[in-house]
CSV table of C-alpha atoms in Angstrom, one decimal:
chain,number,residue,atom,x,y,z
A,1,MET,CA,117.7,70.2,95.6
A,2,ASP,CA,117.8,69.2,91.7
A,3,GLY,CA,117.3,66.5,89.3
A,4,GLY,CA,120.4,64.8,90.2
A,5,ASP,CA,119.0,64.3,93.9
A,6,VAL,CA,115.8,62.8,92.3
A,7,ARG,CA,117.7,60.2,90.4
A,8,ARG,CA,119.8,59.3,93.5
A,9,ALA,CA,116.6,58.8,95.4
A,10,VAL,CA,114.9,56.7,92.8
A,11,ALA,CA,118.1,54.7,92.0
A,12,GLU,CA,118.2,53.8,95.9
A,13,MET,CA,114.6,52.9,96.0
A,14,ALA,CA,115.2,50.3,92.9
A,15,ARG,CA,118.4,49.1,94.6
A,16,VAL,CA,116.9,48.5,98.1
A,17,LEU,CA,113.4,47.1,96.7
A,18,GLY,CA,114.4,45.3,93.5
A,19,PRO,CA,115.8,42.3,95.5
A,20,HIS,CA,112.4,41.7,97.2
A,21,GLU,CA,110.3,41.7,93.9
A,22,ALA,CA,108.8,38.2,95.0
A,23,ALA,CA,107.8,39.2,98.5
A,24,ASP,CA,104.2,39.8,99.3
A,25,TRP,CA,103.4,43.4,98.2
A,26,SER,CA,99.8,43.3,99.4
A,27,LEU,CA,100.9,43.7,102.7
A,28,PRO,CA,100.4,47.3,104.3
A,29,ALA,CA,103.3,49.7,103.7
A,30,GLY,CA,104.4,50.2,107.2
A,31,PRO,CA,102.0,52.7,109.0
A,32,LEU,CA,99.9,53.3,105.8
A,33,GLU,CA,96.6,51.8,104.9
A,34,TRP,CA,98.0,51.4,101.3
A,35,SER,CA,99.6,48.2,100.3
A,36,CYS,CA,103.3,48.1,99.4
A,37,TRP,CA,102.1,47.8,95.7
A,38,THR,CA,100.0,50.7,95.9
A,39,THR,CA,102.4,53.0,97.7
A,40,ALA,CA,105.1,52.2,95.0
A,41,ALA,CA,102.6,53.1,92.3
A,42,HIS,CA,101.8,56.3,94.2
A,43,ILE,CA,105.5,57.4,94.1
A,44,ALA,CA,105.4,57.1,90.4
A,45,HIS,CA,102.3,59.1,90.4
A,46,ASP,CA,103.7,62.0,92.2
A,47,LEU,CA,106.8,62.1,90.5
A,48,LEU,CA,105.0,62.4,87.1
A,49,ALA,CA,102.4,65.0,88.6
A,50,TYR,CA,105.4,67.3,89.5
A,51,ALA,CA,107.1,66.8,86.0
A,52,GLY,CA,103.7,67.8,84.5
A,53,GLN,CA,103.4,70.8,86.6
A,54,LEU,CA,107.0,72.1,85.8
A,55,ALA,CA,106.8,71.4,82.2
A,56,HIS,CA,103.3,73.2,81.9
A,57,ALA,CA,104.8,76.2,83.8
A,58,GLY,CA,107.8,76.4,81.5
A,59,GLU,CA,105.6,76.3,78.5
A,60,ALA,CA,103.3,79.0,79.9
A,61,GLY,CA,106.1,81.1,80.3
A,62,SER,CA,107.7,80.4,76.9
A,63,GLY,CA,106.0,83.1,74.7
A,64,LEU,CA,105.2,80.4,72.2
A,65,PRO,CA,101.9,81.1,70.2
A,66,TYR,CA,99.7,78.5,71.8
A,67,GLY,CA,96.6,80.6,71.1
A,68,GLY,CA,96.0,81.1,74.8
A,69,ALA,CA,95.6,77.4,75.4
A,70,VAL,CA,98.5,77.4,78.0
A,71,ARG,CA,98.2,79.7,81.0
A,72,GLU,CA,99.5,79.8,84.5
A,73,ALA,CA,98.1,76.7,86.5
A,74,GLU,CA,96.0,77.3,89.5
A,75,ALA,CA,95.7,73.6,90.4
A,76,TYR,CA,97.2,70.3,89.3
A,77,LEU,CA,96.7,69.5,85.7
A,78,PRO,CA,93.7,67.1,85.0
A,79,PHE,CA,95.6,63.9,84.4
A,80,ASP,CA,96.5,60.9,86.3
A,81,LEU,CA,98.8,57.9,86.1
A,82,ARG,CA,97.4,54.4,86.0
A,83,VAL,CA,99.5,51.3,86.7
A,84,ALA,CA,98.2,48.3,85.4
A,85,GLU,CA,96.5,46.2,88.1
A,86,GLY,CA,98.4,43.2,87.0
A,87,ALA,CA,101.9,44.7,86.9
A,88,SER,CA,104.4,42.9,89.1
A,89,PRO,CA,106.2,44.7,92.0
A,90,GLY,CA,109.5,44.7,89.5
A,91,GLU,CA,107.2,46.4,86.9
A,92,VAL,CA,105.9,49.0,89.3
A,93,ILE,CA,109.7,49.9,90.3
A,94,GLN,CA,110.5,50.3,86.5
A,95,VAL,CA,107.4,52.8,86.2
A,96,VAL,CA,108.8,54.7,89.1
A,97,VAL,CA,112.4,54.9,87.6
A,98,ALA,CA,110.8,56.1,84.3
A,99,CYS,CA,108.8,58.7,86.2
A,100,GLY,CA,111.8,59.9,88.1
A,101,GLY,CA,113.5,60.3,84.9
A,102,LEU,CA,110.6,62.5,83.5
A,103,LEU,CA,110.9,64.8,86.6
A,104,SER,CA,114.7,64.9,86.3
A,105,ALA,CA,114.5,66.0,82.7
A,106,ALA,CA,111.9,68.7,83.6
A,107,LEU,CA,114.1,70.0,86.4
A,108,ALA,CA,117.2,69.9,84.1
A,109,THR,CA,115.3,72.2,81.5
A,110,ALA,CA,113.4,74.3,84.1
A,111,ASP,CA,114.4,77.9,84.5
A,112,PRO,CA,115.3,78.4,88.1
A,113,GLY,CA,112.9,81.4,88.2
A,114,VAL,CA,109.8,79.5,86.9
A,115,ARG,CA,107.2,79.0,89.4
A,116,ALA,CA,104.7,76.0,89.0
A,117,TRP,CA,101.6,75.4,91.0
A,118,HIS,CA,101.8,73.4,94.4
A,119,TRP,CA,99.0,75.0,96.8
A,120,GLY,CA,100.8,78.3,95.6
A,121,PRO,CA,103.9,79.1,93.6
A,122,CYS,CA,106.8,76.5,94.1
A,123,ASP,CA,110.2,76.7,92.5
A,124,PRO,CA,112.0,73.7,90.7
A,125,ALA,CA,114.1,73.1,93.6
A,126,GLY,CA,110.8,72.6,95.7
A,127,PHE,CA,109.6,70.1,93.2
A,128,ALA,CA,112.9,68.2,93.3
A,129,ALA,CA,112.8,68.2,97.3
A,130,MET,CA,109.1,66.8,97.1
A,131,GLY,CA,110.1,64.4,94.5
A,132,VAL,CA,112.9,63.1,96.8
A,133,ALA,CA,110.6,63.1,99.9
A,134,GLU,CA,107.9,61.1,98.4
A,135,THR,CA,110.3,58.7,97.1
A,136,ILE,CA,112.5,58.0,100.2
A,137,LEU,CA,109.7,58.3,102.6
A,138,HIS,CA,107.5,55.8,100.8
A,139,THR,CA,110.4,53.6,100.1
A,140,HIS,CA,110.8,53.6,103.8
A,141,ASP,CA,107.2,52.7,104.4
A,142,ILE,CA,107.4,49.9,101.9
A,143,THR,CA,110.6,48.4,103.6
A,144,ARG,CA,108.7,48.5,106.8
A,145,GLY,CA,105.9,46.4,105.2
A,146,LEU,CA,108.2,44.0,103.7
A,147,GLY,CA,110.4,43.6,106.8
A,148,VAL,CA,113.4,45.0,105.1
A,149,ALA,CA,116.0,46.8,107.4
A,150,TRP,CA,116.7,50.3,105.7
A,151,GLN,CA,117.0,53.9,106.5
A,152,PRO,CA,117.0,56.9,104.1
A,153,PRO,CA,120.3,58.2,102.9
A,154,ALA,CA,121.2,61.2,105.3
A,155,THR,CA,122.2,63.6,102.7
A,156,LEU,CA,118.9,63.4,100.8
A,157,CYS,CA,117.0,63.7,104.1
A,158,ALA,CA,119.2,66.9,104.9
A,159,GLY,CA,118.2,68.3,101.5
A,160,VAL,CA,114.5,67.6,102.1
A,161,LEU,CA,114.5,69.1,105.6
A,162,ASP,CA,116.3,72.4,104.5
A,163,ARG,CA,113.9,73.1,101.6
A,164,LEU,CA,110.4,71.6,103.1
A,165,PHE,CA,110.8,71.8,106.9
A,166,PRO,CA,112.8,75.0,107.6
A,167,ASP,CA,111.6,75.0,111.1
A,168,ALA,CA,112.6,71.3,111.9
A,169,PRO,CA,114.9,70.9,114.9
A,170,GLN,CA,118.5,70.1,114.7
A,171,GLY,CA,119.9,66.6,114.8
A,172,ASP,CA,120.5,63.4,112.8
A,173,PRO,CA,118.6,64.3,109.5
A,174,VAL,CA,117.3,60.7,109.1
A,175,ARG,CA,115.7,60.6,112.5
A,176,VAL,CA,114.3,64.3,112.3
A,177,LEU,CA,112.9,63.8,108.8
A,178,LEU,CA,110.9,60.6,110.0
A,179,TRP,CA,109.9,62.3,113.0
A,180,ALA,CA,108.7,65.4,111.1
A,181,THR,CA,106.6,63.1,108.9
A,182,GLY,CA,105.0,61.1,111.7
A,183,ARG,CA,107.1,58.1,111.0
A,184,GLY,CA,109.3,57.9,114.3
A,185,GLU,CA,110.2,59.5,117.7
A,186,LEU,CA,112.5,62.2,118.5
A,187,GLU,CA,113.8,62.5,122.1
A,188,GLY,CA,112.5,65.6,123.9
A,189,ARG,CA,109.8,66.2,121.2
A,190,PRO,CA,105.8,64.9,120.9
A,191,ARG,CA,105.2,62.5,118.4
A,192,VAL,CA,104.0,64.2,115.2
A,193,THR,CA,100.3,63.3,114.1
A,194,SER,CA,99.5,65.9,111.6
A,195,TRP,CA,102.1,67.7,109.4
A,196,VAL,CA,102.7,69.5,106.0
A,197,TRP,CA,105.7,70.5,104.3
A,198,ARG,CA,106.3,74.1,103.0
A,199,ALA,CA,106.8,73.8,99.3
A,200,ALA,CA,105.1,77.1,98.1
A,201,LEU,CA,107.1,80.1,98.4
A,202,PRO,CA,106.1,83.3,100.1
A,203,PRO,CA,105.6,86.5,97.9
A,204,GLU,CA,108.4,88.3,97.2
A,205,GLY,CA,109.5,91.1,99.5
A,206,SER,CA,107.4,89.4,102.5
């Protein structure tokens, strides 16, 4: 996956949620304990964090004379996104769009061979897939909280499954992704109650 996929995911979020800015975003986002507002802010937070990891990795490998200040990360950078508490739902969506643009830009300039930290070395395609996953899955949570009928785009779900859930069963990618992340049922399979996606790459040659 790449920055174009991130832009498509964020655009879809804005399209489906934008008409519902006046709804009660203090309601829980589907199965989550977070409110719809907090869940949207969380999407922005993750998109920005992924952009930061990629940008940092690119600078660490650039060979520019930073005097040793920039080195390979072994954790997430110690910064955070704070969305103003008084921001309206529409303004939070704008923040998501902006952070999605930053991640897309970081992906566009990242060398495919660069590795940034996400519980191990992760390539740009992995960060793109995580950005898409966070956006479409939490958009699904928010739509459930607001009572809006919506399903994530199948093409984006398929890309996420291919990169982050390589052991997922075959089937409709929307249903499989929702099942794999504990958000739905899949015939013949037990309900998922604990899950993790596979973003970090195995060591070369393993």
